[in-house]
Amino acid sequence: MQRAHTSRSRRASRNLFILSFISPAILLYAVFVVWPLLQSFQISLYRWHGLSKYKQFVGVQNYKKLAQDDAFKRSLEHNLALLLIILVGALVIGVLLAHAMQGTGKMAKLLRSIYLFPQVMSLVVVAILWQFIFDPNWGLVTSGLKAVGLSKLPAWLHSPRNEIPAWLGDPHTAFGCVAIAFLWYVAGFYIMLFSAGLRGISAEVQEAAELDGALGWRRFWKVTWPMLWSIKRVAVVYVVINVMNAFALIKIMTDGGPDRSTEVMLTYLYEQAFKNSQYGYATALALVNFVVAMLLSVIILFIYRKSPEAARA
């Protein structure tokens, strides 16, 4: 009896000791994450113009309005389309360039010295840079096309007048241009992730694969790619976070235009809050954006819940 009492006392002391260390983090999380989320949900139930003291309680009307808002639906579609583009592009570019950087040649050294260059630049500078690149008169893309003798493009890619389009000013091409700029900006982070993952694969595993006859593409697909499981999970979750938080680049490059062709949820939120003074509606939109990002992240974590090695075991 005395021994059981002593054991319970020790467990209680240990739990109290652990709680004393994690309680500051829990308190900070509650103050700076949980409480603002609860306040945001409260604001989303009101019709409020932001600066006035008067707030009219409307319940879930803001959410019902979102469900019927075509501009919101279109912005959500753009977020999901951008997610797909960046997901495929980041994985492909990240793996290929990370693999190329593992060598010892001059090209590998050059890649290692420049691949993070976009990440150290200000996002504002990146947006302005790509505005210049896509300038329809003397930008790099237009000048390059004219230099190789292309003054016209296929009808499905440009304006009906059969001319080189005003890239960021044409609804048919603006979204693709923004996606390219966004991918260029974030690619370095995923190259770094996959490069770290490739360096974490032991040389013994690679040598064993070679002895078993797995060479080139077969070795990559059967050995390297499965062993990057944890890196792929982190990369995909970060793609979701980056895309659902996409705002500054699109805001500066196109401001969601032309004709809302590059509108995403956060640029639409900005319009509703700071141009239309619909803070309650904008807060409801922000919470929907948060829920979509959380759901996508949970789905991804569920898909990647077990590594291939654990599944085989």
GROMACS .gro file of C-alpha atoms in nm:
model
  313
    1MET     CA    1   0.000   0.000   0.000
    2GLN     CA    2   0.281   0.235   0.096
    3ARG     CA    3   0.467   0.144  -0.225
    4ALA     CA    4   0.161   0.223  -0.441
    5HIS     CA    5   0.117   0.556  -0.265
    6THR     CA    6   0.484   0.641  -0.324
    7SER     CA    7   0.454   0.547  -0.692
    8ARG     CA    8   0.148   0.775  -0.736
    9SER     CA    9   0.332   1.060  -0.565
   10ARG     CA   10   0.628   1.021  -0.796
   11ARG     CA   11   0.403   1.022  -1.104
   12ALA     CA   12   0.223   1.331  -0.976
   13SER     CA   13   0.555   1.507  -0.913
   14ARG     CA   14   0.681   1.412  -1.258
   15ASN     CA   15   0.360   1.533  -1.427
   16LEU     CA   16   0.377   1.859  -1.232
   17PHE     CA   17   0.740   1.901  -1.336
   18ILE     CA   18   0.651   1.844  -1.704
   19LEU     CA   19   0.354   2.079  -1.680
   20SER     CA   20   0.571   2.354  -1.533
   21PHE     CA   21   0.785   2.344  -1.851
   22ILE     CA   22   0.508   2.326  -2.110
   23SER     CA   23   0.261   2.563  -1.943
   24PRO     CA   24   0.431   2.883  -2.076
   25ALA     CA   25   0.407   2.747  -2.432
   26ILE     CA   26   0.043   2.646  -2.378
   27LEU     CA   27  -0.035   2.991  -2.236
   28LEU     CA   28   0.130   3.169  -2.530
   29TYR     CA   29  -0.051   2.944  -2.777
   30ALA     CA   30  -0.383   3.011  -2.607
   31VAL     CA   31  -0.329   3.389  -2.599
   32PHE     CA   32  -0.188   3.437  -2.949
   33VAL     CA   33  -0.362   3.156  -3.146
   34VAL     CA   34  -0.673   3.016  -2.976
   35TRP     CA   35  -0.810   3.345  -2.842
   36PRO     CA   36  -0.771   3.537  -3.172
   37LEU     CA   37  -0.942   3.249  -3.354
   38LEU     CA   38  -1.235   3.265  -3.114
   39GLN     CA   39  -1.253   3.642  -3.154
   40SER     CA   40  -1.244   3.604  -3.531
   41PHE     CA   41  -1.532   3.359  -3.521
   42GLN     CA   42  -1.727   3.605  -3.304
   43ILE     CA   43  -1.663   3.892  -3.548
   44SER     CA   44  -1.772   3.673  -3.841
   45LEU     CA   45  -2.120   3.655  -3.688
   46TYR     CA   46  -2.166   4.032  -3.716
   47ARG     CA   47  -2.215   4.290  -3.986
   48TRP     CA   48  -1.942   4.539  -3.896
   49HIS     CA   49  -1.765   4.815  -4.087
   50GLY     CA   50  -1.450   4.797  -3.879
   51LEU     CA   51  -1.415   5.151  -3.748
   52SER     CA   52  -1.758   5.205  -3.594
   53LYS     CA   53  -1.866   5.083  -3.252
   54TYR     CA   54  -2.194   4.957  -3.393
   55LYS     CA   55  -2.204   4.586  -3.482
   56GLN     CA   56  -2.518   4.412  -3.600
   57PHE     CA   57  -2.548   4.043  -3.512
   58VAL     CA   58  -2.639   3.843  -3.824
   59GLY     CA   59  -2.553   3.490  -3.713
   60VAL     CA   60  -2.440   3.267  -3.999
   61GLN     CA   61  -2.561   3.507  -4.271
   62ASN     CA   62  -2.202   3.591  -4.368
   63TYR     CA   63  -2.132   3.222  -4.428
   64LYS     CA   64  -2.454   3.180  -4.628
   65LYS     CA   65  -2.353   3.482  -4.835
   66LEU     CA   66  -2.013   3.321  -4.901
   67ALA     CA   67  -2.182   3.005  -5.025
   68GLN     CA   68  -2.368   3.213  -5.285
   69ASP     CA   69  -2.079   3.446  -5.374
   70ASP     CA   70  -1.950   3.365  -5.723
   71ALA     CA   71  -1.640   3.580  -5.675
   72PHE     CA   72  -1.550   3.383  -5.362
   73LYS     CA   73  -1.606   3.051  -5.540
   74ARG     CA   74  -1.382   3.166  -5.822
   75SER     CA   75  -1.110   3.273  -5.580
   76LEU     CA   76  -1.127   2.931  -5.410
   77GLU     CA   77  -1.096   2.762  -5.750
   78HIS     CA   78  -0.787   2.972  -5.821
   79ASN     CA   79  -0.636   2.871  -5.486
   80LEU     CA   80  -0.692   2.503  -5.563
   81ALA     CA   81  -0.557   2.540  -5.919
   82LEU     CA   82  -0.250   2.720  -5.788
   83LEU     CA   83  -0.210   2.447  -5.527
   84LEU     CA   84  -0.204   2.179  -5.797
   85ILE     CA   85   0.044   2.372  -6.013
   86ILE     CA   86   0.282   2.450  -5.727
   87LEU     CA   87   0.251   2.098  -5.585
   88VAL     CA   88   0.353   1.930  -5.910
   89GLY     CA   89   0.609   2.198  -5.999
   90ALA     CA   90   0.772   2.211  -5.655
   91LEU     CA   91   0.803   1.832  -5.630
   92VAL     CA   92   0.942   1.789  -5.982
   93ILE     CA   93   1.179   2.088  -5.974
   94GLY     CA   94   1.278   2.020  -5.613
   95VAL     CA   95   1.370   1.657  -5.673
   96LEU     CA   96   1.543   1.712  -6.009
   97LEU     CA   97   1.757   2.008  -5.903
   98ALA     CA   98   1.830   1.857  -5.561
   99HIS     CA   99   1.954   1.544  -5.739
  100ALA     CA  100   2.162   1.755  -5.978
  101MET     CA  101   2.321   1.937  -5.682
  102GLN     CA  102   2.457   1.613  -5.534
  103GLY     CA  103   2.737   1.599  -5.790
  104THR     CA  104   3.084   1.752  -5.770
  105GLY     CA  105   3.098   1.921  -6.110
  106LYS     CA  106   3.085   2.291  -6.192
  107MET     CA  107   2.712   2.284  -6.266
  108ALA     CA  108   2.635   2.128  -5.927
  109LYS     CA  109   2.847   2.391  -5.753
  110LEU     CA  110   2.672   2.667  -5.948
  111LEU     CA  111   2.328   2.533  -5.851
  112ARG     CA  112   2.429   2.513  -5.485
  113SER     CA  113   2.533   2.878  -5.492
  114ILE     CA  114   2.219   3.022  -5.657
  115TYR     CA  115   1.920   2.798  -5.579
  116LEU     CA  116   1.818   2.994  -5.267
  117PHE     CA  117   1.859   3.333  -5.435
  118PRO     CA  118   1.481   3.395  -5.478
  119GLN     CA  119   1.419   3.316  -5.110
  120VAL     CA  120   1.654   3.589  -4.987
  121MET     CA  121   1.484   3.852  -5.202
  122SER     CA  122   1.195   4.058  -5.071
  123LEU     CA  123   0.859   3.936  -5.200
  124VAL     CA  124   0.785   4.290  -5.316
  125VAL     CA  125   1.104   4.293  -5.523
  126VAL     CA  126   1.015   3.953  -5.670
  127ALA     CA  127   0.670   4.077  -5.772
  128ILE     CA  128   0.810   4.391  -5.936
  129LEU     CA  129   1.081   4.188  -6.109
  130TRP     CA  130   0.825   3.957  -6.267
  131GLN     CA  131   0.612   4.252  -6.367
  132PHE     CA  132   0.909   4.374  -6.570
  133ILE     CA  133   0.972   4.024  -6.709
  134PHE     CA  134   0.612   4.003  -6.834
  135ASP     CA  135   0.596   4.362  -6.960
  136PRO     CA  136   0.416   4.334  -7.299
  137ASN     CA  137   0.635   4.593  -7.473
  138TRP     CA  138   0.996   4.530  -7.370
  139GLY     CA  139   0.980   4.256  -7.107
  140LEU     CA  140   1.209   3.955  -7.119
  141VAL     CA  141   0.936   3.715  -7.235
  142THR     CA  142   0.805   3.937  -7.516
  143SER     CA  143   1.156   4.037  -7.627
  144GLY     CA  144   1.264   3.672  -7.630
  145LEU     CA  145   0.969   3.568  -7.842
  146LYS     CA  146   1.029   3.848  -8.087
  147ALA     CA  147   1.400   3.764  -8.100
  148VAL     CA  148   1.322   3.414  -8.227
  149GLY     CA  149   1.070   3.547  -8.478
  150LEU     CA  150   0.747   3.473  -8.291
  151SER     CA  151   0.512   3.768  -8.319
  152LYS     CA  152   0.200   3.555  -8.284
  153LEU     CA  153   0.098   3.275  -8.051
  154PRO     CA  154  -0.164   2.995  -8.067
  155ALA     CA  155  -0.521   3.121  -8.036
  156TRP     CA  156  -0.585   2.930  -7.710
  157LEU     CA  157  -0.296   3.110  -7.537
  158HIS     CA  158  -0.354   3.476  -7.613
  159SER     CA  159  -0.594   3.750  -7.708
  160PRO     CA  160  -0.842   3.711  -7.996
  161ARG     CA  161  -0.647   3.965  -8.203
  162ASN     CA  162  -0.381   3.699  -8.267
  163GLU     CA  163  -0.100   3.902  -8.112
  164ILE     CA  164   0.147   3.848  -7.829
  165PRO     CA  165  -0.071   3.920  -7.525
  166ALA     CA  166  -0.029   4.177  -7.252
  167TRP     CA  167   0.072   3.892  -7.026
  168LEU     CA  168  -0.047   4.024  -6.690
  169GLY     CA  169  -0.323   4.230  -6.850
  170ASP     CA  170  -0.486   3.942  -7.038
  171PRO     CA  171  -0.733   3.717  -6.846
  172HIS     CA  172  -0.619   3.419  -7.056
  173THR     CA  173  -0.254   3.440  -6.950
  174ALA     CA  174  -0.241   3.635  -6.622
  175PHE     CA  175  -0.301   3.336  -6.392
  176GLY     CA  176  -0.032   3.128  -6.560
  177CYS     CA  177   0.216   3.415  -6.532
  178VAL     CA  178   0.143   3.456  -6.161
  179ALA     CA  179   0.180   3.080  -6.108
  180ILE     CA  180   0.523   3.083  -6.277
  181ALA     CA  181   0.640   3.373  -6.063
  182PHE     CA  182   0.511   3.209  -5.745
  183LEU     CA  183   0.678   2.877  -5.831
  184TRP     CA  184   1.008   3.055  -5.903
  185TYR     CA  185   0.993   3.222  -5.564
  186VAL     CA  186   0.916   2.913  -5.353
  187ALA     CA  187   1.111   2.648  -5.547
  188GLY     CA  188   1.437   2.708  -5.358
  189PHE     CA  189   1.284   2.598  -5.028
  190TYR     CA  190   1.175   2.262  -5.175
  191ILE     CA  191   1.509   2.213  -5.346
  192MET     CA  192   1.669   2.257  -5.003
  193LEU     CA  193   1.428   2.007  -4.846
  194PHE     CA  194   1.489   1.736  -5.105
  195SER     CA  195   1.862   1.803  -5.106
  196ALA     CA  196   1.870   1.738  -4.731
  197GLY     CA  197   1.662   1.423  -4.783
  198LEU     CA  198   1.895   1.291  -5.054
  199ARG     CA  199   2.199   1.350  -4.834
  200GLY     CA  200   2.024   1.155  -4.559
  201ILE     CA  201   2.011   0.838  -4.773
  202SER     CA  202   2.314   0.630  -4.680
  203ALA     CA  203   2.569   0.538  -4.944
  204GLU     CA  204   2.536   0.172  -4.842
  205VAL     CA  205   2.172   0.168  -4.955
  206GLN     CA  206   2.263   0.317  -5.293
  207GLU     CA  207   2.549   0.069  -5.338
  208ALA     CA  208   2.325  -0.222  -5.244
  209ALA     CA  209   2.071  -0.108  -5.503
  210GLU     CA  210   2.342  -0.094  -5.770
  211LEU     CA  211   2.459  -0.446  -5.681
  212ASP     CA  212   2.100  -0.568  -5.720
  213GLY     CA  213   2.090  -0.416  -6.068
  214ALA     CA  214   1.882  -0.107  -5.987
  215LEU     CA  215   2.036   0.171  -6.196
  216GLY     CA  216   1.926   0.512  -6.324
  217TRP     CA  217   1.553   0.574  -6.323
  218ARG     CA  218   1.475   0.233  -6.173
  219ARG     CA  219   1.697   0.299  -5.871
  220PHE     CA  220   1.542   0.641  -5.823
  221TRP     CA  221   1.185   0.510  -5.841
  222LYS     CA  222   1.237   0.194  -5.635
  223VAL     CA  223   1.488   0.317  -5.377
  224THR     CA  224   1.538   0.695  -5.364
  225TRP     CA  225   1.178   0.813  -5.404
  226PRO     CA  226   1.029   0.585  -5.132
  227MET     CA  227   1.307   0.684  -4.891
  228LEU     CA  228   1.211   1.050  -4.932
  229TRP     CA  229   0.872   0.974  -4.773
  230SER     CA  230   0.906   1.207  -4.472
  231ILE     CA  231   1.046   1.486  -4.690
  232LYS     CA  232   0.754   1.454  -4.933
  233ARG     CA  233   0.507   1.483  -4.644
  234VAL     CA  234   0.671   1.801  -4.515
  235ALA     CA  235   0.697   1.944  -4.867
  236VAL     CA  236   0.329   1.886  -4.952
  237VAL     CA  237   0.209   2.038  -4.623
  238TYR     CA  238   0.426   2.345  -4.684
  239VAL     CA  239   0.286   2.375  -5.037
  240VAL     CA  240  -0.065   2.390  -4.889
  241ILE     CA  241   0.041   2.653  -4.634
  242ASN     CA  242   0.224   2.865  -4.894
  243VAL     CA  243  -0.058   2.856  -5.149
  244MET     CA  244  -0.341   2.919  -4.904
  245ASN     CA  245  -0.142   3.218  -4.769
  246ALA     CA  246  -0.063   3.352  -5.116
  247PHE     CA  247  -0.133   3.725  -5.113
  248ALA     CA  248   0.151   3.976  -5.150
  249LEU     CA  249   0.289   3.850  -5.481
  250ILE     CA  250  -0.054   3.841  -5.647
  251LYS     CA  251  -0.162   4.169  -5.488
  252ILE     CA  252   0.139   4.353  -5.628
  253MET     CA  253   0.155   4.183  -5.967
  254THR     CA  254  -0.212   4.193  -6.068
  255ASP     CA  255  -0.426   4.297  -5.769
  256GLY     CA  256  -0.644   3.995  -5.847
  257GLY     CA  257  -0.718   4.112  -6.201
  258PRO     CA  258  -0.777   4.139  -6.482
  259ASP     CA  259  -1.145   4.051  -6.449
  260ARG     CA  260  -1.065   3.856  -6.127
  261SER     CA  261  -0.866   3.604  -6.330
  262THR     CA  262  -0.593   3.589  -6.062
  263GLU     CA  263  -0.814   3.647  -5.758
  264VAL     CA  264  -0.736   3.420  -5.461
  265MET     CA  265  -0.911   3.407  -5.127
  266LEU     CA  266  -0.677   3.644  -4.945
  267THR     CA  267  -0.686   3.911  -5.217
  268TYR     CA  268  -1.067   3.886  -5.212
  269LEU     CA  269  -1.055   3.911  -4.832
  270TYR     CA  270  -0.845   4.228  -4.860
  271GLU     CA  271  -1.098   4.378  -5.100
  272GLN     CA  272  -1.392   4.302  -4.873
  273ALA     CA  273  -1.220   4.430  -4.557
  274PHE     CA  274  -1.028   4.737  -4.670
  275LYS     CA  275  -1.213   4.849  -4.983
  276ASN     CA  276  -1.573   4.756  -4.902
  277SER     CA  277  -1.538   4.783  -4.520
  278GLN     CA  278  -1.716   4.450  -4.471
  279TYR     CA  279  -1.506   4.328  -4.180
  280GLY     CA  280  -1.752   4.065  -4.061
  281TYR     CA  281  -1.779   3.915  -4.409
  282ALA     CA  282  -1.402   3.930  -4.457
  283THR     CA  283  -1.346   3.756  -4.123
  284ALA     CA  284  -1.583   3.478  -4.226
  285LEU     CA  285  -1.381   3.443  -4.546
  286ALA     CA  286  -1.058   3.427  -4.342
  287LEU     CA  287  -1.198   3.147  -4.127
  288VAL     CA  288  -1.306   2.952  -4.435
  289ASN     CA  289  -0.954   2.993  -4.574
  290PHE     CA  290  -0.816   2.863  -4.243
  291VAL     CA  291  -1.052   2.564  -4.240
  292VAL     CA  292  -0.970   2.472  -4.601
  293ALA     CA  293  -0.597   2.485  -4.526
  294MET     CA  294  -0.644   2.274  -4.213
  295LEU     CA  295  -0.857   2.016  -4.393
  296LEU     CA  296  -0.608   1.983  -4.676
  297SER     CA  297  -0.322   1.947  -4.427
  298VAL     CA  298  -0.509   1.681  -4.228
  299ILE     CA  299  -0.588   1.488  -4.546
  300ILE     CA  300  -0.222   1.498  -4.648
  301LEU     CA  301  -0.105   1.386  -4.304
  302PHE     CA  302  -0.360   1.102  -4.317
  303ILE     CA  303  -0.234   0.991  -4.659
  304TYR     CA  304   0.126   1.003  -4.536
  305ARG     CA  305   0.044   0.857  -4.193
  306LYS     CA  306   0.265   0.549  -4.250
  307SER     CA  307   0.598   0.522  -4.422
  308PRO     CA  308   0.643   0.249  -4.686
  309GLU     CA  309   0.886   0.071  -4.452
  310ALA     CA  310   0.633   0.071  -4.167
  311ALA     CA  311   0.358  -0.054  -4.400
  312ARG     CA  312   0.573  -0.346  -4.514
  313ALA     CA  313   0.658  -0.429  -4.155
   0.00000   0.00000   0.00000
